Coordinates of C-alpha atoms and ligand atoms in Angstrom, one line a residue:
M1 CA 31.4 36.9 17.0
F2 CA 29.3 33.8 17.4
K3 CA 26.3 33.4 15.2
P4 CA 23.0 32.2 16.8
L5 CA 22.4 28.6 16.1
T6 CA 19.9 28.0 13.3
R7 CA 16.8 26.0 14.1
E8 CA 18.0 23.2 11.8
L9 CA 21.3 23.0 13.6
N10 CA 19.5 22.9 16.9
D11 CA 17.4 20.1 15.7
L12 CA 20.4 18.2 14.6
I13 CA 22.0 18.5 18.0
E14 CA 18.8 17.5 19.8
R15 CA 18.6 14.5 17.5
T16 CA 22.1 13.3 18.1
R17 CA 21.4 13.7 21.8
D18 CA 18.5 11.3 21.4
R19 CA 16.1 14.0 22.4
Q20 CA 14.1 14.1 19.1
L21 CA 12.4 11.5 17.1
R22 CA 10.4 11.6 13.9
L23 CA 7.8 8.9 13.9
A24 CA 5.7 8.4 10.8
V25 CA 2.4 6.4 10.5
T26 CA 1.3 5.1 7.1
G27 CA -1.0 2.6 5.6
L28 CA -3.4 2.4 2.6
S29 CA -6.6 4.3 2.6
R30 CA -8.9 3.4 5.6
A31 CA -6.2 1.3 7.2
G32 CA -6.7 3.2 10.5
K33 CA -4.0 5.9 10.4
T34 CA -6.0 8.8 11.9
A35 CA -7.4 6.5 14.6
F36 CA -3.9 5.2 15.5
L37 CA -2.3 8.6 15.7
T38 CA -5.3 10.1 17.6
S39 CA -5.1 7.3 20.1
L40 CA -1.3 7.5 20.4
I41 CA -1.4 11.2 21.2
H42 CA -4.3 10.6 23.6
Q43 CA -2.5 7.8 25.4
L44 CA 0.7 9.8 25.8
R45 CA -1.1 12.9 27.0
H46 CA -2.8 10.7 29.7
A47 CA 0.5 9.0 30.6
G48 CA 0.8 10.7 34.0
V49 CA -2.8 10.0 35.0
E50 CA -5.4 7.4 34.1
A51 CA -3.1 5.9 31.6
R52 CA -3.7 2.5 29.9
L53 CA -0.1 1.8 29.0
D54 CA 1.0 -1.2 31.0
L55 CA 3.1 -2.6 28.2
L56 CA 5.1 0.7 27.8
G57 CA 8.0 0.2 30.2
A58 CA 8.4 3.9 31.1
A59 CA 4.7 4.3 31.9
R60 CA 4.5 1.1 33.9
E61 CA 7.5 2.2 35.9
G62 CA 5.9 5.5 36.6
R63 CA 8.7 7.4 34.8
L64 CA 6.6 8.8 32.0
L65 CA 5.3 12.1 33.3
G66 CA 3.1 13.2 30.4
A67 CA 3.1 14.9 27.0
R68 CA 2.4 18.4 25.8
R69 CA 1.6 19.6 22.4
V70 CA 3.9 22.3 21.0
E71 CA 4.2 24.1 17.7
Q72 CA 5.4 21.9 14.9
Q73 CA 8.6 22.5 13.2
D74 CA 7.6 22.5 9.6
L75 CA 5.0 25.2 9.3
G76 CA 4.3 24.3 5.7
V77 CA 2.8 20.9 6.6
P78 CA -0.9 20.7 7.6
R79 CA -1.4 20.0 11.3
F80 CA -2.7 16.6 12.3
P81 CA -6.4 17.1 13.0
F82 CA -6.3 15.8 16.6
D83 CA -8.9 18.1 18.0
Q84 CA -11.4 17.3 15.2
A85 CA -10.8 13.6 15.7
M86 CA -11.5 13.9 19.5
A87 CA -14.6 16.0 18.8
A88 CA -16.0 13.2 16.6
L89 CA -15.3 10.6 19.3
D90 CA -16.9 12.8 21.9
A91 CA -20.1 13.5 19.9
H92 CA -23.4 12.0 20.8
P93 CA -23.5 9.4 19.4
P94 CA -19.8 9.0 19.0
R95 CA -18.4 9.1 15.4
W96 CA -15.2 7.9 13.8
P97 CA -12.8 10.7 12.7
E98 CA -13.2 12.0 9.2
A99 CA -11.1 10.5 6.4
T100 CA -8.0 12.5 5.8
R101 CA -5.9 13.2 2.7
G102 CA -2.2 14.1 2.3
I103 CA 0.5 14.5 4.9
S104 CA 0.0 16.0 8.4
E105 CA 2.2 16.6 11.4
L106 CA 2.0 17.2 15.1
R107 CA 4.8 17.7 17.7
L108 CA 4.7 16.4 21.3
V109 CA 7.2 17.0 24.0
L110 CA 7.3 14.0 26.4
R111 CA 8.7 14.4 29.9
Y112 CA 10.1 11.4 31.6
R113 CA 12.5 10.3 34.3
P114 CA 15.5 8.4 33.0
R115 CA 15.9 4.9 34.4
K116 CA 19.3 5.5 35.7
S117 CA 19.5 9.1 36.8
R118 CA 22.7 10.8 37.7
L119 CA 20.9 13.2 40.0
F120 CA 19.5 10.8 42.5
G121 CA 16.1 10.4 40.9
S122 CA 15.2 14.0 40.4
E123 CA 16.3 14.4 36.9
V124 CA 13.6 15.0 34.3
R125 CA 14.3 14.7 30.6
E126 CA 12.4 15.6 27.5
L127 CA 11.9 13.8 24.2
T128 CA 10.5 15.8 21.3
L129 CA 8.3 13.5 19.2
D130 CA 7.3 14.6 15.7
L131 CA 4.4 12.6 14.5
F132 CA 3.5 12.3 10.8
D133 CA 0.5 10.7 9.1
Y134 CA 0.8 10.2 5.3
P135 CA -1.1 8.1 2.8
G136 CA 0.6 4.7 2.0
E137 CA -0.6 5.2 -1.6
W138 CA 2.2 7.7 -2.0
L139 CA 4.7 4.9 -1.4
L140 CA 3.1 2.9 -4.2
D141 CA 4.7 5.4 -6.5
L142 CA 8.3 4.6 -5.6
P143 CA 8.7 1.8 -8.2
L144 CA 7.4 4.3 -10.8
L145 CA 10.8 6.1 -10.5
A146 CA 12.5 3.0 -11.9
H147 CA 10.5 3.3 -15.1
D148 CA 10.3 5.5 -18.2
F149 CA 7.0 6.2 -19.8
N150 CA 7.2 3.3 -22.2
S151 CA 8.1 0.6 -19.6
W152 CA 5.5 2.0 -17.1
S153 CA 2.8 1.9 -19.8
Q154 CA 3.7 -1.7 -20.5
Q155 CA 3.6 -2.6 -16.8
Q156 CA 0.3 -1.0 -16.2
R157 CA -1.7 -3.3 -18.4
T158 CA -4.1 -4.0 -15.6
S159 CA -4.1 -7.5 -14.2
G160 CA -7.1 -9.5 -13.3
Q161 CA -10.4 -9.6 -15.0
Q162 CA -12.4 -8.1 -12.1
R163 CA -10.0 -5.1 -12.1
D164 CA -10.2 -4.6 -15.8
E165 CA -13.9 -4.0 -15.5
F166 CA -13.3 -0.7 -13.8
F167 CA -11.3 0.6 -16.7
S168 CA -13.6 -0.4 -19.5
Q169 CA -14.6 3.2 -20.3
W170 CA -11.0 4.4 -20.3
H171 CA -10.2 1.4 -22.5
S172 CA -12.8 2.3 -25.1
A173 CA -11.5 5.9 -25.1
V174 CA -7.9 5.0 -25.8
T175 CA -8.5 2.1 -28.2
G176 CA -7.6 3.3 -31.6
L177 CA -5.5 6.3 -30.4
K178 CA -2.1 6.5 -32.0
P179 CA 1.1 7.9 -30.3
S180 CA 1.3 10.4 -33.1
D181 CA -2.2 11.8 -32.7
E182 CA -2.7 15.4 -31.6
L183 CA -5.2 15.7 -28.8
D184 CA -6.5 18.9 -27.4
E185 CA -6.2 19.6 -23.6
T186 CA -9.8 19.0 -22.9
R187 CA -9.9 15.6 -24.5
L188 CA -6.7 14.6 -22.7
A189 CA -8.2 15.7 -19.4
E190 CA -11.3 13.7 -20.1
I191 CA -9.4 10.5 -20.9
A192 CA -7.2 11.0 -17.8
E193 CA -10.3 11.5 -15.7
L194 CA -11.7 8.2 -17.0
Y195 CA -8.4 6.5 -16.0
A196 CA -8.6 8.2 -12.5
T197 CA -12.3 7.1 -12.2
G198 CA -11.2 3.6 -13.0
L199 CA -8.6 3.7 -10.2
R200 CA -11.0 5.2 -7.7
A201 CA -13.7 2.6 -8.6
A202 CA -11.2 -0.2 -8.2
R203 CA -10.2 1.2 -4.8
E204 CA -13.8 1.6 -3.7
A205 CA -14.3 -2.1 -4.6
G206 CA -11.4 -2.9 -2.2
F207 CA -8.4 -3.1 -4.6
S208 CA -5.2 -1.6 -3.4
D209 CA -2.4 -2.1 -6.0
L210 CA -3.2 1.1 -7.9
Q211 CA -0.9 3.6 -9.5
P212 CA -0.2 6.5 -9.8
G213 CA -1.0 7.1 -6.1
R214 CA -1.8 10.8 -6.4
F215 CA -4.6 10.1 -8.8
L216 CA -6.4 8.6 -5.8
L217 CA -5.4 11.3 -3.4
P218 CA -4.8 14.4 -5.4
G219 CA -4.9 17.0 -2.6
D220 CA -4.1 20.4 -4.0
L221 CA -3.1 19.0 -7.3
D222 CA -6.7 18.2 -8.3
G223 CA -7.2 19.3 -11.9
A224 CA -3.5 20.1 -12.5
P225 CA -2.1 18.8 -15.8
V226 CA 0.5 16.8 -14.0
L227 CA -2.3 14.5 -12.9
Q228 CA -3.6 14.2 -16.4
F229 CA -1.7 11.4 -18.0
F230 CA -2.3 7.7 -18.5
P231 CA -0.5 4.7 -19.9
L232 CA -0.5 4.2 -23.6
L233 CA -1.2 0.6 -24.8
G234 CA 0.7 -1.2 -27.4
L235 CA 3.8 1.0 -27.4
D236 CA 6.0 -2.1 -27.7
E237 CA 4.7 -2.5 -31.2
H238 CA 6.3 0.8 -32.2
D239 CA 9.9 1.5 -33.0
P240 CA 11.4 3.4 -30.0
G241 CA 13.5 5.6 -32.3
G242 CA 10.4 6.6 -34.2
L243 CA 8.5 7.4 -31.0
A244 CA 11.3 9.6 -29.8
K245 CA 11.1 11.7 -32.9
L246 CA 7.4 12.5 -32.6
P247 CA 6.6 16.2 -32.3
A248 CA 6.2 17.8 -28.8
D249 CA 2.4 18.1 -29.2
S250 CA 1.9 14.5 -30.1
L251 CA -0.1 12.4 -27.7
Y252 CA 3.0 10.3 -26.9
A253 CA 5.3 13.2 -26.2
T254 CA 2.7 15.0 -24.1
L255 CA 2.0 12.0 -21.9
K256 CA 5.7 11.2 -21.6
R257 CA 6.4 14.8 -20.5
R258 CA 3.7 14.7 -17.8
F259 CA 4.8 11.3 -16.6
R260 CA 8.3 12.6 -16.2
Y261 CA 7.1 15.8 -14.4
Y262 CA 5.1 13.6 -12.0
Q263 CA 8.2 11.6 -11.2
Q264 CA 10.4 14.6 -10.7
H265 CA 8.1 17.0 -9.0
I266 CA 5.7 14.9 -7.1
V267 CA 7.2 11.5 -6.3
K268 CA 10.8 12.5 -5.7
P269 CA 10.1 15.6 -3.4
F270 CA 8.0 13.4 -1.1
Y271 CA 11.0 11.0 -0.6
R272 CA 13.5 13.8 -0.4
D273 CA 11.6 16.2 1.9
H274 CA 9.7 13.9 4.2
F275 CA 10.4 10.2 3.9
Q276 CA 14.1 10.4 4.0
R277 CA 13.9 12.3 7.3
F278 CA 11.7 9.8 9.3
D279 CA 13.5 7.9 12.1
R280 CA 10.8 5.3 12.7
Q281 CA 7.8 4.1 10.9
I282 CA 4.7 2.1 11.6
V283 CA 2.7 0.6 8.6
L284 CA -0.9 -0.2 9.4
V285 CA -2.8 -2.8 7.5
D286 CA -6.5 -3.5 7.6
V287 CA -6.1 -7.3 7.3
L288 CA -9.6 -8.1 8.5
G289 CA -11.1 -5.7 6.1
A290 CA -9.3 -7.4 3.2
L291 CA -10.4 -10.8 4.5
N292 CA -13.9 -9.5 4.5
A293 CA -13.6 -8.3 0.9
G294 CA -12.8 -11.7 -0.6
P295 CA -9.9 -13.5 -2.3
E296 CA -9.1 -11.2 -5.3
R297 CA -9.0 -8.1 -3.1
F298 CA -6.9 -10.0 -0.5
D299 CA -4.3 -10.9 -3.2
D300 CA -4.4 -7.4 -4.5
L301 CA -3.7 -6.0 -1.0
S302 CA -0.8 -8.4 -0.7
R303 CA 0.7 -7.1 -4.0
A304 CA 0.2 -3.5 -2.9
L305 CA 1.9 -4.1 0.4
S306 CA 4.9 -5.7 -1.1
R307 CA 5.2 -2.8 -3.4
L308 CA 4.7 -0.3 -0.5
M309 CA 7.3 -2.1 1.6
E310 CA 9.9 -1.6 -1.2
S311 CA 10.2 1.9 0.3
F312 CA 11.7 0.4 3.4
D313 CA 14.1 -2.0 1.6
Y314 CA 17.5 -0.3 2.1
G315 CA 19.5 -3.1 0.5
Q316 CA 22.5 -1.7 -1.2
R317 CA 21.1 -2.2 -4.7
S318 CA 17.6 -0.9 -3.8
L319 CA 16.2 1.9 -5.9
L320 CA 15.7 3.9 -2.7
N321 CA 19.3 3.7 -1.8
R322 CA 20.4 4.7 -5.2
L323 CA 18.2 7.8 -5.2
F324 CA 18.2 8.9 -1.5
S325 CA 19.8 7.8 1.6
P326 CA 17.0 6.7 3.9
R327 CA 17.6 6.0 7.6
I328 CA 14.6 4.5 9.3
D329 CA 16.1 2.5 12.1
R330 CA 13.0 0.7 13.3
L331 CA 9.8 -0.4 11.7
A332 CA 6.5 -1.7 13.1
I333 CA 3.8 -3.4 11.0
A334 CA 0.4 -3.7 12.6
A335 CA -2.9 -5.3 11.7
T336 CA -5.5 -2.8 12.9
K337 CA -9.1 -3.1 14.2
A338 CA -8.3 -6.2 16.2
D339 CA -11.4 -5.5 18.3
H340 CA -13.4 -7.0 15.4
V341 CA -12.3 -10.4 16.6
T342 CA -12.2 -12.1 20.0
P343 CA -8.9 -12.0 21.9
E344 CA -7.9 -15.6 21.3
Q345 CA -7.8 -14.7 17.5
H346 CA -5.3 -11.9 18.0
S347 CA -2.1 -14.0 17.7
R348 CA -3.6 -15.6 14.5
L349 CA -4.1 -12.1 13.1
T350 CA -0.5 -11.2 13.8
G351 CA 0.5 -14.5 12.1
L352 CA -1.5 -13.7 9.1
L353 CA 0.0 -10.2 8.8
E354 CA 3.5 -11.8 9.0
A355 CA 2.5 -14.3 6.3
L356 CA 1.2 -11.5 4.2
L357 CA 4.4 -9.6 4.5
A358 CA 6.8 -12.6 4.6
E359 CA 9.0 -11.5 1.7
P360 CA 9.4 -7.9 2.7
I361 CA 10.1 -8.8 6.3
K362 CA 12.8 -11.2 5.2
D363 CA 14.4 -8.5 3.1
L364 CA 14.2 -6.0 5.9
R365 CA 15.8 -8.4 8.4
Y366 CA 18.5 -9.1 5.9
A367 CA 19.1 -5.3 5.5
D368 CA 19.3 -5.2 9.4
V369 CA 16.3 -3.0 9.9
P370 CA 14.6 -4.2 13.1
V371 CA 10.9 -5.0 12.4
K372 CA 8.1 -6.3 14.6
A373 CA 4.5 -7.3 13.8
F374 CA 1.5 -6.4 16.0
S375 CA -2.2 -6.8 16.0
L376 CA -3.9 -3.9 17.7
A377 CA -7.0 -1.8 18.0
S378 CA -6.2 1.9 18.2
I379 CA -9.7 2.8 19.6
R380 CA -11.5 -0.3 20.8
A381 CA -15.2 -0.3 19.8
T382 CA -16.3 -3.7 21.2
Q383 CA -16.4 -5.4 24.6
V384 CA -15.7 -9.1 25.1
R385 CA -18.6 -11.1 26.6
E386 CA -18.7 -14.7 27.7
V387 CA -21.9 -16.4 26.6
S388 CA -23.0 -19.8 27.7
D389 CA -24.6 -22.0 25.2
N390 CA -25.8 -25.5 26.0
G391 CA -23.4 -25.9 28.8
S392 CA -20.3 -24.6 27.0
T393 CA -19.0 -21.0 27.2
L394 CA -18.3 -19.0 24.1
T395 CA -16.6 -15.7 23.7
A396 CA -18.5 -13.1 21.9
L397 CA -18.2 -9.4 21.0
R398 CA -20.6 -6.7 22.0
G399 CA -20.8 -3.5 20.1
T400 CA -23.1 -1.0 18.4
T401 CA -23.3 -1.0 14.6
L402 CA -22.8 2.2 12.7
S403 CA -26.6 2.6 12.4
G404 CA -27.0 2.3 16.1
E405 CA -28.1 -1.3 16.6
P406 CA -26.6 -3.0 19.7
T407 CA -25.2 -6.4 18.6
L408 CA -23.7 -9.4 20.1
M409 CA -21.7 -11.4 17.6
F410 CA -19.4 -14.4 17.2
P411 CA -16.9 -13.3 14.5
G412 CA -15.4 -16.0 12.3
D413 CA -12.0 -17.5 12.8
V414 CA -9.0 -15.8 11.4
P415 CA -6.6 -18.0 9.4
S416 CA -3.1 -17.7 10.8
Q417 CA -1.6 -18.5 7.4
L418 CA -2.5 -17.1 3.9
P419 CA -6.0 -18.2 3.3
T420 CA -6.4 -21.2 0.9
A421 CA -9.1 -21.6 -1.7
D422 CA -10.7 -23.9 0.7
F423 CA -11.0 -21.2 3.3
W424 CA -12.7 -18.9 0.9
A425 CA -15.0 -21.5 -0.3
R426 CA -15.9 -22.8 3.1
Q427 CA -16.1 -19.8 5.3
G428 CA -15.0 -16.5 4.0
F429 CA -15.3 -13.7 6.5
D430 CA -18.1 -11.4 7.5
F431 CA -18.0 -8.6 10.0
T432 CA -19.9 -5.5 10.8
A433 CA -18.4 -2.1 11.4
F434 CA -18.9 -0.7 14.9
R435 CA -19.4 2.7 16.2
P436 CA -16.8 3.9 18.8
L437 CA -17.8 3.3 22.4
P438 CA -19.2 6.3 24.3
R439 CA -16.3 8.1 25.9
T440 CA -15.5 7.8 29.6
S441 CA -12.8 9.6 31.4
G442 CA -9.2 8.6 31.0
A443 CA -7.3 7.5 27.9
L444 CA -9.1 6.0 24.9
P445 CA -9.7 2.2 25.2
H446 CA -7.4 0.2 23.0
I447 CA -5.8 -3.1 22.4
R448 CA -2.0 -3.3 22.5
M449 CA -1.3 0.3 21.5
D450 CA 1.1 0.3 24.5
A451 CA 3.1 -2.6 23.0
A452 CA 3.4 -0.7 19.7
I453 CA 4.3 2.5 21.4
D454 CA 6.9 0.7 23.5
W455 CA 8.5 -0.8 20.4
L456 CA 8.5 2.6 18.6
I457 CA 9.8 4.9 21.2
G458 CA 10.4 2.9 24.4
D459 CA 14.2 2.8 24.0
K460 CA 14.3 6.6 23.9
L461 CA 12.7 6.8 27.3
Q462 CA 15.3 4.8 29.1
Ligands
LIG501 N1 -13.5 -1.2 15.5 C1 -12.5 -0.4 15.1 N2 -12.6 0.3 13.9 C2 -11.5 1.1 13.6 C3 -10.4 1.2 14.4 N3 -9.5 2.1 13.8 C4 -10.1 2.5 12.6 N4 -11.4 1.9 12.5 C5 -12.3 2.0 11.4 O1 -11.6 2.2 10.2 C6 -12.1 3.5 9.6 C7 -10.9 4.2 9.0 O2 -10.0 4.6 10.1 P1 -9.1 5.9 9.9 O3 -8.3 6.0 11.1 O4 -9.9 7.1 9.5 O5 -8.2 5.4 8.7 P2 -7.2 6.2 7.8 O6 -6.1 5.3 7.4 O7 -6.8 7.5 8.5 O8 -8.1 6.5 6.5 P3 -7.9 7.7 5.4 O9 -7.7 9.0 6.1 O10 -9.2 7.7 4.6 O11 -6.8 7.2 4.6 C8 -12.7 4.2 10.8 O12 -13.7 5.1 10.3 C9 -13.3 3.1 11.6 O13 -14.6 2.7 11.0 C10 -10.3 0.5 15.6 O14 -9.3 0.5 16.4 N5 -11.4 -0.3 15.9
LIG502 MG1 -6.8 9.4 7.9

């Protein structure tokens, strides 16, 4: 007797038939993930009518018929808050969707006509699209798997004076502690909280290269001992053999145990249960926000991105390849919020993103992972206006600030290469955040979402 096919087996068959695709969106906090995924879903659902998808071949050719939301496959993963995001955009006055934490998922079924139909144009096919949103901070933890507690502690000696400031309280709490000390749980939790507070304050101030990632976005783990550890300074001055012999309740042994637990039970499962199963990925970067925040934060973003991109480096000797066998076959990187600058600046913005990620892009190309850079606005919040000034015409942006002031502004020039000291001294960058535009009918206004969607799924709609 035949056994009914299990859901997993069904999924596998659909996948090999090119009928299913798992697309993940990531980026550091506030990069624009929720806005991107909300817009992507909205654009696809409007694909049949009132679409704004000219750069997506299947839509331009009238072959994309629409998209329907269906129940997601993994019932243990929170649902992507699409309705909440739309409700915020539809409010009076419109608001941006709330910040999110952790991973979420949504499944769409797209209906399209294949380009070359065997049935004289009447054939309709379906593509099941699983969409995921997860914090890029989680990827910052991959390199942590290559360390033991000692080497990690050594590496975490924070770099940069400005950054050190945020850890001064933690620093005074740990100065004078010895690996052999016995600390009670409460004291350990307090010191760990000082460390997490330092990380959070550094992030608030615009720093990105921060570890462990879950300390910033603890989700359900808030308050759990696995998130109560921190690096120990000066371990290299101790004899490793001596450290290894310290009793289980010593400070050193306790922190080491928690670090290891974090590696095994938090970092690894994310890669094994989620990351490894994504087919395609887009990494969003708030390049303009980092330009706005000044040179030290910009450099820090660059470091964090290189670290984050290590998760996509499948070179034979990469850590990821040794631990798991990832299989993302296409990657997009995008500078978000491009509506903060005038259209002629967009190619410079893409150039700057490519410059920022030059090393990882090179590695990815070498490893034969197709990668493409974009600048886009998921939900365009400004309008372009021509303004004449003393006989010449200037391009300006019109929008409404978050506090409700209508503004007309001439944003600064975006450097197309990594900004030099001269750029920072001369000009820097200064821009205002805008409120979303009041909603009209049809799909959400955007800039080049269609180009990104085309790159990410277009080949599956042929
Ligand atoms: N002007 C403009 N602003 C945007 C756009 N996308 C995002 N933003 C701004 O960036 C903020 C963060 O966007 P989100 O989509 O919430 O970013 P996120 O990466 O999901 O953030 P977390 O959930 O906190 O990690 C929004 O509240 C907006 O202020 C865009 O296309 N245009
Ligand atoms: Mg979000």
